[in-house]
mmCIF file of C-alpha atoms in Angstrom:
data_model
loop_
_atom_site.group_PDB
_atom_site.id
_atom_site.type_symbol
_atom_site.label_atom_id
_atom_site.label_comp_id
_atom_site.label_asym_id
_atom_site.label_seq_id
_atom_site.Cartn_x
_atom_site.Cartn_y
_atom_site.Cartn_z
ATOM 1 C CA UNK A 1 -7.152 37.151 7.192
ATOM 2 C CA UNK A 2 -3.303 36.839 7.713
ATOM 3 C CA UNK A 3 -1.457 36.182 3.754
ATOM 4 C CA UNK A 4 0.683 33.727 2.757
ATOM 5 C CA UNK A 5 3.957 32.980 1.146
ATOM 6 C CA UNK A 6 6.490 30.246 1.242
ATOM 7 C CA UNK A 7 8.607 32.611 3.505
ATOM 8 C CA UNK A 8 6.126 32.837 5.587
ATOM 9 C CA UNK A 9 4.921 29.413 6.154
ATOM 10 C CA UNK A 10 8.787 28.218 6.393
ATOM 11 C CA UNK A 11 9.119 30.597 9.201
ATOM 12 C CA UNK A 12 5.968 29.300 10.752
ATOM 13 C CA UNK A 13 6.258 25.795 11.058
ATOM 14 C CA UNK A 14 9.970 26.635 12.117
ATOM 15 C CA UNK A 15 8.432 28.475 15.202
ATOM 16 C CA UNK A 16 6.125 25.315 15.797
ATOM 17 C CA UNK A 17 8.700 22.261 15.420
ATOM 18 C CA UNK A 18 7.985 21.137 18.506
ATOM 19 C CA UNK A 19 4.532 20.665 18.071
ATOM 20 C CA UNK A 20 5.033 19.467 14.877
ATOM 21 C CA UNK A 21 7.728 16.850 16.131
ATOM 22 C CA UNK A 22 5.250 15.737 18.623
ATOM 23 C CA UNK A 23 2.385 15.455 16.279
ATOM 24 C CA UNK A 24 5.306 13.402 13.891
ATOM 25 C CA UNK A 25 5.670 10.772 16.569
ATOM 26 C CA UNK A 26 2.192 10.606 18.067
ATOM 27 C CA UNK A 27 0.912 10.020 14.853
ATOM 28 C CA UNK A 28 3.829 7.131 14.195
ATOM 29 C CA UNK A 29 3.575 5.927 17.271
ATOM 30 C CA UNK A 30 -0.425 5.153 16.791
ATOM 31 C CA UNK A 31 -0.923 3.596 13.379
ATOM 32 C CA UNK A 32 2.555 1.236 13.964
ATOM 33 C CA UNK A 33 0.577 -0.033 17.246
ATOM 34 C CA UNK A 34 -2.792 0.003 15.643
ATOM 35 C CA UNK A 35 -0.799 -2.353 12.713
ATOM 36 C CA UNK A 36 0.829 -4.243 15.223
ATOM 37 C CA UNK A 37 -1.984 -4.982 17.589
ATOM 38 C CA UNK A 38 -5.669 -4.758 16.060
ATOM 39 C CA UNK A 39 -4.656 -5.489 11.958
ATOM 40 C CA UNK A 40 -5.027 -9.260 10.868
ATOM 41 C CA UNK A 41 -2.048 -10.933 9.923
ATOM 42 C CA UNK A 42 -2.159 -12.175 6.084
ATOM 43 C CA UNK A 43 0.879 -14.525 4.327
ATOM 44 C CA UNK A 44 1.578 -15.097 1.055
ATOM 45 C CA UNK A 45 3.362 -17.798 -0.942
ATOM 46 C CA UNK A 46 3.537 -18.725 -4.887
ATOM 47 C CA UNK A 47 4.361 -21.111 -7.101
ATOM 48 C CA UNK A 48 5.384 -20.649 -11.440
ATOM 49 C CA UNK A 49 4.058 -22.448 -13.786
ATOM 50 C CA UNK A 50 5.415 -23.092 -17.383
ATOM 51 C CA UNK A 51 3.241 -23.243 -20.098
ATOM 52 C CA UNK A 52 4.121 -24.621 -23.345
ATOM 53 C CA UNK A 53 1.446 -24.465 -26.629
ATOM 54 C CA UNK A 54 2.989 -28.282 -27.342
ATOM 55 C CA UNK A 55 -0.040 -31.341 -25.967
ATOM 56 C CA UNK A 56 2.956 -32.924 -23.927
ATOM 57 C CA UNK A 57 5.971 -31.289 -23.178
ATOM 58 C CA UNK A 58 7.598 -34.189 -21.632
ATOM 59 C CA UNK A 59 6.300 -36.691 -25.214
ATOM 60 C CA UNK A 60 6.765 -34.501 -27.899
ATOM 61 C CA UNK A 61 9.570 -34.613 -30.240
ATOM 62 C CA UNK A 62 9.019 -30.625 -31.641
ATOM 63 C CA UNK A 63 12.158 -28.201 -30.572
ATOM 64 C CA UNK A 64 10.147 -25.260 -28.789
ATOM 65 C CA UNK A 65 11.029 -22.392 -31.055
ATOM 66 C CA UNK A 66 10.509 -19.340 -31.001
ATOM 67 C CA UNK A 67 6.630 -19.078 -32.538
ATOM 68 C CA UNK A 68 6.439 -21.706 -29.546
ATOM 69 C CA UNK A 69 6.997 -19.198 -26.903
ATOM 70 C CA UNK A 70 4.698 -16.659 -28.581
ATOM 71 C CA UNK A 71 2.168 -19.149 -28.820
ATOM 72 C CA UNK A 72 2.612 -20.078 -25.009
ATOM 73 C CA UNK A 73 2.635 -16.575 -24.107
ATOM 74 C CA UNK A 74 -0.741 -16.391 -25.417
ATOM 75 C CA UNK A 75 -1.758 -19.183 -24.128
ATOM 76 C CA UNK A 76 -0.609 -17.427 -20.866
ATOM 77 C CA UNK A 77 -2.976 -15.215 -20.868
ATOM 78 C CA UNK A 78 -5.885 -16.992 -21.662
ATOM 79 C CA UNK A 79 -4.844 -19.623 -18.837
ATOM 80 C CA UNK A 80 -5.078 -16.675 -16.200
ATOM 81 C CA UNK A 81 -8.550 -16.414 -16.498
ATOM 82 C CA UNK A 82 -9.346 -19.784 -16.781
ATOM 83 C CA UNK A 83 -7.288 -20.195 -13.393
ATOM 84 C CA UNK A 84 -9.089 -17.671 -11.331
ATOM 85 C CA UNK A 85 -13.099 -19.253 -12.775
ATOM 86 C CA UNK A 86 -15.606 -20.935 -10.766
ATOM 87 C CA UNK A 87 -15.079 -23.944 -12.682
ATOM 88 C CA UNK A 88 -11.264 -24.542 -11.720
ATOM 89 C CA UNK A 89 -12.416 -23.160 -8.330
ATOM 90 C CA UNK A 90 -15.070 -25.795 -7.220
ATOM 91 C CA UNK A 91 -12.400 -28.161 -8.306
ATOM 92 C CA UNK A 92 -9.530 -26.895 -6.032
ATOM 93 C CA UNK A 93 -11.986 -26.302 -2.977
ATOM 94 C CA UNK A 94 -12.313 -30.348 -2.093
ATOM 95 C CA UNK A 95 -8.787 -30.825 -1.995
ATOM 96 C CA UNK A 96 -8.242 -28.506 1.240
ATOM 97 C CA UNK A 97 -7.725 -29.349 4.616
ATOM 98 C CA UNK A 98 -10.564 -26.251 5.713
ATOM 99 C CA UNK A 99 -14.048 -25.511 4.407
ATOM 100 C CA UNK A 100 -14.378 -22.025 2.238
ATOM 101 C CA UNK A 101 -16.469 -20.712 -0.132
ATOM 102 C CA UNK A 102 -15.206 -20.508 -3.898
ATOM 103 C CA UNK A 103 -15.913 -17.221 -3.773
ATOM 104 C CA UNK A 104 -13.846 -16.209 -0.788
ATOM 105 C CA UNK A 105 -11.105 -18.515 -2.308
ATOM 106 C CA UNK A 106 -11.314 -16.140 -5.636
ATOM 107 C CA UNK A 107 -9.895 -13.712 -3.553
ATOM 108 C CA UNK A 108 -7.359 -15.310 -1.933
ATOM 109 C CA UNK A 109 -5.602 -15.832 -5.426
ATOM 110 C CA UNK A 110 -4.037 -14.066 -7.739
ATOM 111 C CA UNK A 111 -2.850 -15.203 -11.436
ATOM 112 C CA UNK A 112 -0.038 -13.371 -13.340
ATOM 113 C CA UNK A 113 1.703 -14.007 -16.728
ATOM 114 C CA UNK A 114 5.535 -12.657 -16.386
ATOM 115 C CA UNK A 115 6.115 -10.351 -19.085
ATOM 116 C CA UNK A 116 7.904 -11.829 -22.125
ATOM 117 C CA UNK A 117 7.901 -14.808 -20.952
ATOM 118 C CA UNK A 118 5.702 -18.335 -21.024
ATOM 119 C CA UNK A 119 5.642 -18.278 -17.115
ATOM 120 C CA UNK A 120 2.983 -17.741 -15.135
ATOM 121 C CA UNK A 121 3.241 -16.639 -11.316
ATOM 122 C CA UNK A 122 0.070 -18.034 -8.966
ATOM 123 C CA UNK A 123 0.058 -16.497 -5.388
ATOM 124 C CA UNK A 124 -2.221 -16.961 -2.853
ATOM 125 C CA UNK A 125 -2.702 -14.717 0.513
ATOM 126 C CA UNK A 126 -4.320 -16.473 3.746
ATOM 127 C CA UNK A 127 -4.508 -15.532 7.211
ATOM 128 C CA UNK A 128 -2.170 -19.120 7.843
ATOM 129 C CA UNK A 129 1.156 -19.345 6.103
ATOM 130 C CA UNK A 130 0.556 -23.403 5.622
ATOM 131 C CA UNK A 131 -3.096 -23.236 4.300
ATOM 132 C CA UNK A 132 -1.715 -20.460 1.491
ATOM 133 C CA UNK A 133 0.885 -23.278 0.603
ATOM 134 C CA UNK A 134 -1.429 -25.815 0.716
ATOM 135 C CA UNK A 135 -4.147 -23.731 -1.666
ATOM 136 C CA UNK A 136 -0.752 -22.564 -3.962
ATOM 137 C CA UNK A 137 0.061 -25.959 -4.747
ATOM 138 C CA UNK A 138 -3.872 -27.412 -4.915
ATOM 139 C CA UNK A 139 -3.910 -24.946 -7.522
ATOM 140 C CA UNK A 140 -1.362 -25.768 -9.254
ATOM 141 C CA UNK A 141 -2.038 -29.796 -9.274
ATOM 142 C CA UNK A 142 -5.858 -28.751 -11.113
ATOM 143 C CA UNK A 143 -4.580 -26.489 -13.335
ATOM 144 C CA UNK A 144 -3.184 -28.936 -15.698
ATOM 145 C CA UNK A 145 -6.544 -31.020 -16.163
ATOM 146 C CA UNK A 146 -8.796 -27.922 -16.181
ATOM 147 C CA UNK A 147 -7.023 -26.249 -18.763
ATOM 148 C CA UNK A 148 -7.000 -28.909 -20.864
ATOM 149 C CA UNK A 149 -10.422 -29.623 -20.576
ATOM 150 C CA UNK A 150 -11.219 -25.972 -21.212
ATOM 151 C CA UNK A 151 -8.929 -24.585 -23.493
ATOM 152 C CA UNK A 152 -8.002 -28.192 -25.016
ATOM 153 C CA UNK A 153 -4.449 -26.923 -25.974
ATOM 154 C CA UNK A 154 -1.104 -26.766 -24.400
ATOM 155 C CA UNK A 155 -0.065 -27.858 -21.539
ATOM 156 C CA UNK A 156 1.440 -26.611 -18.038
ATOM 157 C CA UNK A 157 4.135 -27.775 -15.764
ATOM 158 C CA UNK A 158 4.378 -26.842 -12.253
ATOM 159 C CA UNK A 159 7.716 -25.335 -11.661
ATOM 160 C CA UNK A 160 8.548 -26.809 -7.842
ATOM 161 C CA UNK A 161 5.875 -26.403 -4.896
ATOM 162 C CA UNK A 162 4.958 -23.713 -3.211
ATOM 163 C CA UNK A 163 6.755 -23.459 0.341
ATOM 164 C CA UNK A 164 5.439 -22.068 3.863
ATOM 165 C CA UNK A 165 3.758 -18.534 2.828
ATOM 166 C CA UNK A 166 5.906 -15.389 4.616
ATOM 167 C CA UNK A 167 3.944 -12.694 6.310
ATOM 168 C CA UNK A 168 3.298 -9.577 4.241
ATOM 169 C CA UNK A 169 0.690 -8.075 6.538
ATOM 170 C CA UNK A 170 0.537 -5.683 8.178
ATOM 171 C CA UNK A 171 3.651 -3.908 7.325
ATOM 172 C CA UNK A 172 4.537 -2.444 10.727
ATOM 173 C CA UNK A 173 7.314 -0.265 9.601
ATOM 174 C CA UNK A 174 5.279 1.149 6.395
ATOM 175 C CA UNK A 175 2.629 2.149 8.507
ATOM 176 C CA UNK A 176 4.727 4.015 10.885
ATOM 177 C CA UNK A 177 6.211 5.954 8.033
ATOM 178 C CA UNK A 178 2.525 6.872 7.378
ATOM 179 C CA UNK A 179 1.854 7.492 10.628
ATOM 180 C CA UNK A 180 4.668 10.123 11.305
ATOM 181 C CA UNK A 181 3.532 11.947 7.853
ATOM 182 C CA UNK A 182 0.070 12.218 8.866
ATOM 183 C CA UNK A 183 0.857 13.598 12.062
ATOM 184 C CA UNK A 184 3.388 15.978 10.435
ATOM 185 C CA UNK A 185 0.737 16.947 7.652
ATOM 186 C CA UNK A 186 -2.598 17.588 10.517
ATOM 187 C CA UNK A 187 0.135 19.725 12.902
ATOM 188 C CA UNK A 188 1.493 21.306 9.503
ATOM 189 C CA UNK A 189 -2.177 22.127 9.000
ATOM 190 C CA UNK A 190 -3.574 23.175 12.358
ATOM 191 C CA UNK A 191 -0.323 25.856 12.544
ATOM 192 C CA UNK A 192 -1.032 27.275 9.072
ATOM 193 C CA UNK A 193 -4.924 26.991 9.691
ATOM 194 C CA UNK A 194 -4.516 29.110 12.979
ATOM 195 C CA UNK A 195 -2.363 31.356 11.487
ATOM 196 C CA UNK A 196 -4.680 32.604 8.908
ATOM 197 C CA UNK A 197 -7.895 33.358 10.941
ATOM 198 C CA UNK A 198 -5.546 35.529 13.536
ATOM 199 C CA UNK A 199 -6.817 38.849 13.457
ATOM 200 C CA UNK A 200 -4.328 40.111 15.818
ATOM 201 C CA UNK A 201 -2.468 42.711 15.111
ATOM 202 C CA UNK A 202 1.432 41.759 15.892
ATOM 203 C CA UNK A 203 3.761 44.319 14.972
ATOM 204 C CA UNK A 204 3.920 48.196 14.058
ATOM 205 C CA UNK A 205 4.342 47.767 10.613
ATOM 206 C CA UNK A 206 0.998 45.362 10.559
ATOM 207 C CA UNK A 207 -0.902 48.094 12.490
ATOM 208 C CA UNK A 208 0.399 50.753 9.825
ATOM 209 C CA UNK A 209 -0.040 48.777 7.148
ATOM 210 C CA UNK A 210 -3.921 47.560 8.229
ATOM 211 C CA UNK A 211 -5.280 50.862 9.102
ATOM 212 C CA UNK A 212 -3.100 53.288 6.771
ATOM 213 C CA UNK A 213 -2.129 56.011 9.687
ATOM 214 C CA UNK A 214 1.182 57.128 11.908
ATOM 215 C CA UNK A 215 1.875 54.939 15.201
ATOM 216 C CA UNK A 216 2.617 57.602 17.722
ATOM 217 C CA UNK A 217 3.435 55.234 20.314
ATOM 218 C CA UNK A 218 3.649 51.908 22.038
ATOM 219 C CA UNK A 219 2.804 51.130 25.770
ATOM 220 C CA UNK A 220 5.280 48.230 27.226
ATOM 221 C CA UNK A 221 3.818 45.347 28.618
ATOM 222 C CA UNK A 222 3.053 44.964 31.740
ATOM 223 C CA UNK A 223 3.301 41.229 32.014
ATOM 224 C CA UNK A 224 6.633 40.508 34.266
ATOM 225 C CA UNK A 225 6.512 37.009 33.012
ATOM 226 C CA UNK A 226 7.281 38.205 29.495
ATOM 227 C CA UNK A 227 10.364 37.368 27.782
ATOM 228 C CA UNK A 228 12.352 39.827 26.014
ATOM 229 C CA UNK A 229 10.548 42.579 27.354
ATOM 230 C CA UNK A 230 7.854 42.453 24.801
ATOM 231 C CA UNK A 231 5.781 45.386 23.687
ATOM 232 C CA UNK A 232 1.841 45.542 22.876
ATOM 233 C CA UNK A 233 0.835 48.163 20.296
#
């Protein structure tokens, strides 16, 4: 079996760029249409929502200092599970314009606290860019009741509506990238894979150096569609 070194391999896949640019673009070429083509297209939109520890934001009278925000960015926290439970789930489900399953709609959201703040991010991803709006802002219009009834403490405002989701799948030009380096990596492979189970010997100095005695001679080819008038030990 044929030995390797970074040398060697450089001057391998050097000798093979062509197949390995060809590989490179097959390979981009058929995940960006298999993205394009066969992958469903999902959208995403969000909405923030504030959340203060006060029972009314809009009533009370309290400044909201600063143990106020660390109080809310607790309460942040435990909100984002209440948001995502079966509970606040079966109560966002009637409000839609299309019949799903609380389960499926579990997946479909996503709850986030932004760090270091008393914010919380909700996005939803749907296979229609209106019915993820529509779910955002259902969502967001249950939230306040549920929590209360839940948690019984604090309060949260939704910051605006959510708008017309934007498409985030598939990402046609990310999976071309990954196309073209998988079919760089396989042809990378198959080259350095066929180059170690050759067990031809190439040169003089491999034939000396495999079998440990003189080379008295070397018989030209007789191939007359050789190049370079190339020689076979």
């Amino acid at each position: 079996m044929q030995q390797l070194d970074i040398q060697t391999i450089y001057r391998l896949l050097l000798s093979k760029i062509r197949m390995l640019m060809i590989f490179t673009v097959i390979g981009a070429v058929s995940l960006g249409c298999i993205a394009h083509f066969l992958m469903p297209e999902k959208y995403s939109t969000g909405v923030s929502v504030y959340v203060s520890n006060l029972a009314d934001v809009a009533d009370s009278k309290q400044p909201i200092s600063y143990s106020n925000l660390n109080s809310a960015e607790w309460l942040v926290k435990t909100y984002k599970e209440v948001l995502q439970n079966q509970v606040t789930l079966n109560k966002v489900v009637p409000r839609l314009s299309r019949q799903i399953s609380p389960q499926t709609l579990a997946g479909m959201i996503r709850v986030e606290g932004i760090e270091d703040t008393a914010i919380m991010r909700i996005t939803v991803t749907a296979d229609d860019p209106v019915f993820a709006a529509e779910i955002c802002n259902a969502v967001a219009e249950v939230a306040p009741q549920v929590l209360t009834d839940v948690v019984g403490a604090g309060s949260v405002t939704a910051v605006g509506k959510a708008r017309r989701g934007g498409r985030t799948q598939p990402n046609v030009p990310r999976m071309t990238v990954l196309g073209a380096l998988a079919g760089l990596v396989l042809a990378a492979g198959i080259v350095i894979v066929q180059y170690l189970l050759d067990n031809t010997v190439k040169t003089e100095a491999a034939l000396k150096e495999r079998l440990n005695v003189p080379v008295l001679g070397v018989i030209p080819t007789f191939d007359h569609a050789a190049k370079g008038g190339k020689k076979h030990g």
